[in-house]
XYZ file of C-alpha atoms in Angstrom:
445
model
C 64.407 -16.808 59.248
C 66.609 -19.312 56.657
C 70.054 -19.868 58.430
C 73.614 -17.563 57.437
C 75.064 -19.085 54.537
C 78.768 -19.295 55.810
C 76.668 -20.139 59.090
C 78.405 -17.941 61.392
C 76.208 -16.134 64.433
C 75.655 -12.621 64.680
C 73.870 -10.041 62.444
C 76.896 -9.435 61.497
C 77.496 -12.499 59.468
C 74.092 -12.628 58.123
C 74.128 -13.228 54.276
C 70.606 -11.372 53.427
C 70.045 -9.286 56.050
C 66.656 -8.529 57.241
C 67.949 -4.057 56.928
C 71.289 -3.517 55.058
C 72.900 -1.418 57.283
C 74.147 2.408 56.231
C 75.598 3.649 53.728
C 79.064 5.027 55.364
C 78.181 8.353 53.223
C 74.739 7.917 55.730
C 76.629 6.349 58.873
C 79.829 9.824 58.302
C 76.655 12.488 57.844
C 75.319 10.951 61.017
C 78.281 10.879 63.022
C 79.978 14.004 61.849
C 76.917 16.511 60.771
C 74.434 15.125 63.496
C 75.889 13.669 67.246
C 78.429 16.993 68.003
C 77.090 16.226 71.608
C 79.545 12.960 71.604
C 82.261 15.451 71.300
C 81.028 17.357 74.247
C 81.526 13.618 76.021
C 85.063 12.973 74.796
C 85.999 16.625 75.530
C 84.887 15.781 79.902
C 86.487 12.625 79.511
C 90.260 13.716 78.307
C 90.834 16.569 80.513
C 91.791 13.509 82.519
C 94.295 12.568 79.988
C 95.455 16.654 79.923
C 96.134 15.844 83.731
C 97.797 12.646 82.966
C 99.874 15.161 80.687
C 100.228 17.790 82.954
C 101.269 15.662 85.660
C 103.678 12.597 83.512
C 105.901 16.084 83.413
C 106.184 17.865 86.303
C 109.348 16.501 87.579
C 111.091 18.533 84.319
C 110.983 21.922 84.844
C 111.057 20.279 89.176
C 113.600 18.770 89.540
C 116.846 21.430 88.119
C 114.899 23.802 90.715
C 114.739 21.343 93.898
C 117.931 20.034 93.187
C 119.253 23.949 93.736
C 117.179 23.928 96.756
C 118.143 26.183 100.140
C 115.956 23.910 102.269
C 117.209 20.192 102.475
C 114.430 18.622 103.362
C 114.288 19.152 99.974
C 117.390 19.486 98.767
C 117.679 16.700 95.724
C 120.513 13.956 94.936
C 121.099 12.505 91.386
C 119.191 9.406 93.507
C 116.396 11.200 94.841
C 115.697 13.085 91.738
C 115.967 10.167 89.461
C 112.320 7.991 92.182
C 110.846 11.013 92.003
C 110.940 11.080 88.269
C 110.334 7.024 88.144
C 107.293 6.956 91.562
C 104.923 8.463 88.755
C 105.350 4.704 86.717
C 104.594 2.564 89.390
C 101.585 4.740 91.154
C 100.558 4.336 87.216
C 100.752 0.818 87.365
C 98.595 0.468 89.957
C 95.955 2.638 88.326
C 96.470 0.402 85.710
C 95.543 -2.530 88.052
C 92.728 -0.672 89.586
C 91.483 -0.090 85.835
C 91.348 -3.917 85.558
C 88.026 -4.014 88.822
C 87.453 -0.749 88.435
C 86.323 -0.555 84.615
C 83.553 -3.469 84.546
C 82.623 -2.940 88.134
C 81.902 1.069 88.091
C 81.963 1.979 84.892
C 84.262 3.621 82.346
C 82.480 7.380 83.319
C 82.259 6.173 86.716
C 85.833 4.679 86.897
C 87.226 8.264 85.253
C 85.509 10.778 87.459
C 86.870 8.377 90.310
C 90.805 9.270 89.006
C 89.927 13.125 90.369
C 90.411 12.073 94.007
C 93.940 10.528 94.272
C 94.766 13.181 91.054
C 93.136 16.240 93.777
C 95.333 14.321 96.942
C 98.898 14.272 94.477
C 98.348 18.094 93.646
C 98.274 19.180 97.376
C 100.770 17.714 98.730
C 103.280 18.090 95.985
C 102.287 21.501 96.238
C 102.940 21.912 100.446
C 105.475 19.514 100.129
C 108.409 19.812 103.094
C 110.066 16.317 102.519
C 110.652 13.756 99.792
C 108.412 11.946 101.645
C 105.515 14.172 100.481
C 106.933 15.022 97.194
C 107.140 10.802 96.658
C 103.533 10.122 97.338
C 102.091 12.911 95.455
C 103.948 12.579 92.577
C 102.245 8.178 93.053
C 98.998 9.726 93.549
C 98.556 11.471 90.355
C 100.619 8.767 88.482
C 97.810 6.047 90.430
C 95.472 8.587 88.544
C 97.453 8.601 85.237
C 97.486 5.349 84.741
C 92.759 4.720 85.611
C 92.415 7.129 83.453
C 94.936 5.376 80.518
C 92.845 2.128 80.928
C 89.854 3.666 81.033
C 89.183 7.238 78.446
C 89.995 5.674 75.892
C 87.445 2.819 76.150
C 84.886 4.717 77.048
C 85.709 7.219 74.026
C 85.793 3.944 71.693
C 82.712 2.431 72.928
C 80.497 5.647 72.682
C 82.042 7.406 69.042
C 80.523 5.726 65.853
C 83.064 4.882 63.453
C 82.868 7.834 60.818
C 84.611 9.657 63.463
C 86.142 7.105 66.045
C 89.803 7.519 64.472
C 89.877 11.354 65.528
C 88.519 11.040 68.448
C 90.758 8.412 69.651
C 93.696 10.495 69.278
C 92.273 12.575 71.518
C 93.414 10.913 74.891
C 97.081 11.921 73.344
C 96.440 15.205 71.807
C 95.160 16.295 75.377
C 97.625 14.565 76.975
C 100.435 16.405 75.173
C 98.542 19.728 75.517
C 98.278 18.931 79.051
C 102.214 18.834 78.646
C 102.709 21.694 76.970
C 100.490 23.919 79.429
C 103.307 22.568 82.392
C 106.560 23.657 80.237
C 104.518 26.498 79.854
C 103.549 27.449 83.185
C 106.985 26.181 84.247
C 108.278 29.591 82.521
C 106.119 31.613 84.527
C 105.787 29.974 87.995
C 107.340 28.541 90.895
C 106.889 24.788 91.367
C 104.782 25.196 94.365
C 102.369 26.455 91.904
C 102.620 24.229 89.826
C 101.023 21.561 91.874
C 98.612 24.275 92.512
C 97.325 24.507 88.952
C 96.832 21.358 88.441
C 93.651 20.832 90.379
C 91.541 23.531 88.373
C 91.358 20.780 84.982
C 90.403 17.782 88.021
C 87.802 20.053 88.754
C 86.302 20.763 85.582
C 86.685 16.852 84.769
C 84.472 16.046 87.390
C 82.055 18.586 86.781
C 81.537 18.355 83.337
C 81.047 14.289 83.518
C 78.075 14.468 85.594
C 76.256 15.528 83.276
C 77.597 13.054 80.482
C 76.336 9.751 79.593
C 77.402 6.016 80.429
C 79.176 3.756 77.633
C 75.872 2.384 75.957
C 77.485 -1.168 75.886
C 78.755 -1.200 79.313
C 74.615 -0.158 80.298
C 73.924 -3.029 77.871
C 76.357 -5.644 79.415
C 74.871 -4.914 82.562
C 71.250 -5.381 82.058
C 69.903 -1.807 81.560
C 69.296 -1.564 78.283
C 66.897 1.554 78.660
C 69.526 3.159 79.829
C 71.316 2.150 77.203
C 69.338 3.199 74.926
C 68.907 6.683 76.116
C 72.454 6.531 76.228
C 73.159 6.427 72.208
C 69.653 8.527 71.402
C 71.748 11.493 73.728
C 75.111 10.748 71.764
C 73.801 10.672 68.192
C 71.098 13.419 68.762
C 67.489 13.431 67.859
C 67.614 13.124 64.720
C 69.822 10.259 64.640
C 68.001 6.827 63.855
C 69.581 4.662 66.037
C 67.314 1.332 65.971
C 70.286 -0.421 63.637
C 73.542 0.239 66.188
C 72.057 -0.515 69.192
C 70.886 -4.296 68.309
C 74.429 -4.323 66.774
C 76.112 -3.285 70.043
C 72.781 -5.964 71.816
C 73.719 -8.878 69.712
C 77.460 -8.560 70.436
C 77.096 -8.318 74.043
C 74.265 -11.178 74.610
C 76.400 -12.858 72.845
C 78.836 -12.340 74.984
C 77.597 -12.214 78.405
C 78.865 -14.774 80.360
C 81.892 -14.469 82.179
C 85.515 -14.745 80.294
C 86.450 -18.294 81.008
C 90.660 -19.694 81.192
C 89.822 -22.316 77.922
C 88.201 -18.869 76.585
C 90.742 -17.139 77.300
C 93.364 -19.770 75.715
C 90.619 -19.005 72.290
C 93.189 -17.502 69.538
C 90.490 -15.303 68.253
C 90.151 -13.702 72.328
C 94.159 -14.470 73.770
C 95.398 -12.552 69.526
C 94.368 -9.115 70.050
C 95.170 -9.055 73.711
C 98.276 -9.670 73.056
C 99.319 -7.516 70.605
C 97.733 -5.206 72.507
C 100.048 -5.884 74.855
C 102.853 -5.616 73.172
C 102.018 -2.679 71.040
C 101.793 -1.018 74.847
C 105.423 -2.488 75.837
C 107.325 -1.078 72.937
C 105.470 2.166 72.777
C 107.173 2.451 75.926
C 110.637 1.229 74.913
C 110.617 4.208 72.328
C 111.893 5.638 75.519
C 108.815 8.178 75.421
C 108.826 8.742 78.968
C 112.307 8.975 81.105
C 112.430 11.266 77.790
C 109.546 13.799 78.655
C 109.972 13.059 82.623
C 113.721 14.355 82.659
C 113.583 16.884 79.236
C 114.630 19.605 81.130
C 117.122 17.679 82.481
C 118.215 15.935 78.582
C 119.053 19.790 78.136
C 120.689 21.406 80.596
C 123.709 18.534 79.642
C 124.005 19.898 75.676
C 125.269 22.194 73.863
C 122.295 23.669 72.937
C 121.913 27.859 71.737
C 118.147 28.940 74.052
C 117.839 27.956 78.073
C 116.828 24.084 78.806
C 113.124 25.733 79.961
C 112.167 27.249 76.464
C 113.924 23.880 74.489
C 111.122 21.634 76.496
C 108.722 24.021 76.005
C 109.328 23.649 72.147
C 108.980 20.162 72.291
C 105.702 20.039 73.455
C 103.727 22.450 70.886
C 105.303 20.545 67.611
C 104.075 16.982 69.872
C 101.157 18.723 69.943
C 100.932 20.115 65.949
C 101.768 15.877 65.698
C 99.074 14.886 67.241
C 96.785 17.019 66.050
C 97.807 16.399 62.575
C 97.427 12.907 63.187
C 94.225 13.166 64.964
C 93.210 14.987 61.082
C 94.779 12.078 59.307
C 93.400 8.864 60.651
C 90.533 7.938 59.920
C 91.365 9.317 56.165
C 95.431 7.350 55.978
C 94.686 4.761 58.038
C 96.512 4.253 61.064
C 99.472 1.756 59.857
C 100.057 3.601 57.378
C 101.136 6.478 60.330
C 102.435 3.578 62.260
C 104.964 3.126 59.590
C 105.491 6.915 57.823
C 105.624 9.273 60.919
C 106.991 9.636 64.165
C 106.158 8.962 68.032
C 103.950 12.028 68.720
C 102.169 10.915 64.991
C 102.117 7.574 65.632
C 102.764 5.134 68.145
C 101.672 8.042 70.576
C 98.081 8.502 69.801
C 97.270 4.910 67.411
C 98.318 2.363 70.089
C 95.936 3.771 72.484
C 93.629 4.194 69.709
C 94.382 0.737 68.244
C 94.321 -0.815 72.220
C 90.771 0.062 72.805
C 89.579 -0.776 68.982
C 90.967 -4.686 68.900
C 90.444 -5.796 72.566
C 87.388 -8.118 72.496
C 84.362 -6.710 74.337
C 84.641 -9.537 77.027
C 87.233 -9.029 78.171
C 87.887 -5.094 77.504
C 88.144 -3.509 80.806
C 90.445 -6.200 82.651
C 92.354 -6.148 79.066
C 92.181 -2.402 78.800
C 94.169 -2.499 82.788
C 96.716 -5.050 82.098
C 98.239 -3.231 78.843
C 98.414 -0.034 80.529
C 100.307 -2.227 83.613
C 102.598 -3.831 81.420
C 102.847 -0.418 80.228
C 103.925 1.518 82.729
C 105.863 -1.328 84.463
C 108.159 -0.807 81.510
C 108.094 2.475 81.548
C 109.743 2.657 85.280
C 112.332 -0.033 84.904
C 113.331 2.834 81.707
C 112.805 5.612 83.762
C 114.647 4.578 86.675
C 117.569 3.795 85.241
C 117.481 6.597 83.005
C 120.185 9.041 84.784
C 121.903 6.043 86.594
C 122.352 4.972 82.909
C 122.640 8.240 81.113
C 126.133 9.327 84.668
C 127.583 5.863 83.573
C 128.385 5.670 79.732
C 126.774 9.019 78.140
C 123.381 10.361 76.189
C 124.237 8.469 73.308
C 123.067 4.654 75.215
C 119.836 4.929 75.573
C 119.374 6.969 72.284
C 121.118 4.148 70.638
C 118.859 1.633 72.293
C 115.746 3.687 71.767
C 116.685 3.366 67.900
C 117.229 0.189 67.462
C 113.662 -0.749 69.627
C 112.006 1.814 66.628
C 113.334 -0.571 63.618
C 111.836 -3.596 65.912
C 108.219 -1.505 65.722
C 108.886 -1.324 62.292
C 108.131 -4.923 61.967
C 105.846 -5.802 64.319
C 103.005 -3.128 62.238
C 103.972 -4.932 59.146
C 103.285 -8.403 60.469
C 101.364 -7.887 63.540
C 99.222 -4.697 63.834
C 95.292 -5.462 61.479
C 93.983 -2.305 59.935
C 90.392 -1.339 61.476
C 89.910 2.641 59.927
C 85.899 3.396 59.493
C 85.635 -0.192 61.133
C 82.947 -1.093 63.752
C 84.205 -2.779 67.079
C 82.223 -4.695 65.809
C 83.286 -5.667 62.806
C 86.766 -5.826 64.372
C 86.052 -8.183 66.913
C 84.167 -10.762 64.321
C 87.490 -10.202 62.113
C 89.579 -12.012 65.312
C 86.681 -14.411 65.105
C 86.738 -15.819 61.903
C 90.346 -14.745 60.180
C 87.805 -13.259 57.692
C 90.169 -10.205 56.323
C 87.004 -8.473 54.336
C 85.372 -7.675 57.412
C 89.015 -4.866 57.456
C 88.715 -4.506 54.064
C-alpha cells in the first residue's frame, strides 16, 4: 500500500485506509446496546472506589466520638486526631507508589483485587482497636488500598470502555467513591464507630468475587504478548454480535508501536511528558481545592459552625448533594464535554470525577501504569500536607483562612483548564495519543 500522504505512522494516519472506521452512530449502538458486559466489569472494578470513599471519610463521625471516649487508650487529643485523619493520605501515597509497579506487573484487574488484602486488614484493625497505634495502622492500610485502586481503576475502566460511553463510565469511580462516603455518613447515624469498620469489609469481599469473573484489560494483555486472550477479552466485553476486528487492530497497532520499554530520552519528548505533566498538575490542583481535609473533618467543621441541624445530619446531606452532582456529571460528560464541566460546575460535577477520567485518557500507553501511580502519589502527598495542617491552621486563624486559600486555588484551576486541558469527548485513546504525538487538533474535534 502507498505510504500516507502525511507521512505519519500507524493506522490512525492512513489517508486512504483499506477499511474505514465505523461511524459514530454505529459505535454508539455497539457501545450501549450490544456491550452490556462492559458495565458489569466496570461495576465490579469501581466497588474498590466505594471502599475508598467509605474509608476516606471514616474519621468524620469517629473523631468526635473518640475525642469524648472514656477509654484513656482511645481518647484522642487534637494532635492525635490530626494524625488519625491525615495518615490515610500517607497510605494512599504509598499505594500510588506501589501502583507504578503493580499496574504493569500484575495488570489493572489483579492490582485492584490485590488491594482487598490491606483494605480488609485495615478495617479489622480499626474494628478491634485497643490503642492509637491500631487505629493509625488500620487507617494507613485502608489508605494504601485506596491509593492503589485510585491509580488502577480509572485506567482499567478507560481501557475496557468504548469511546461512546467512556465519559459516563469514567465518572463511575468518583460516583462510587461519593456513594461510599454517603453510605458511611448514613451508617454513622445508626452504628457505633467499631461497627462502621466491620461494615466496610462487605464491599471489599463483593469486589473480589465479582472481579474474579471479569476479563483483564485487552490493552494490558496485548502489551504482554497474550494476543488470543486479548481478543477473547474484547469480544466478551463488546458482546457476541459486535464486530471487534477493527477495534482490536487499532489497539494492536498502538501496542506494537509502543512495545519497547520507555527510555529517559523518550521521556523528554514533548509528546510523552506533556500529557504526564498535565495529569500531574490536575491531580495537584484538585487536592489544593481542599476537598480531602473538608471531607475528613466534615463533622468537626460543622461542630464549629452555627448550623441548625446536628453535624451528623449535615454531613449526610453534603454526601447526598455530592452523589447527585457526580451522577449529573456522569450523565452529561459525553454530551457537554469535559472542559465545559470543568469551567461551569463545582467540585463534585467537575474537578472531582473529570480529572480522574482525563488522567486515564491522556496518559500515553507506554507510561500509563507508572504515570498513573505517580499522579496518585503526588495527589495524596499534597492531601497529607493539607489534612495534617488543616486543624492546626483553623485552631490558630479560624475556618476562614483555609477556605480563602481554597477559593484562590479554584481561580487558578480555571486558567489552567483554559490553557492546558484538551477536550477528549468521543475520541478513542489512540486518537488522544495521536493528538499529543502530532499536535493535530483535528483528532480532538
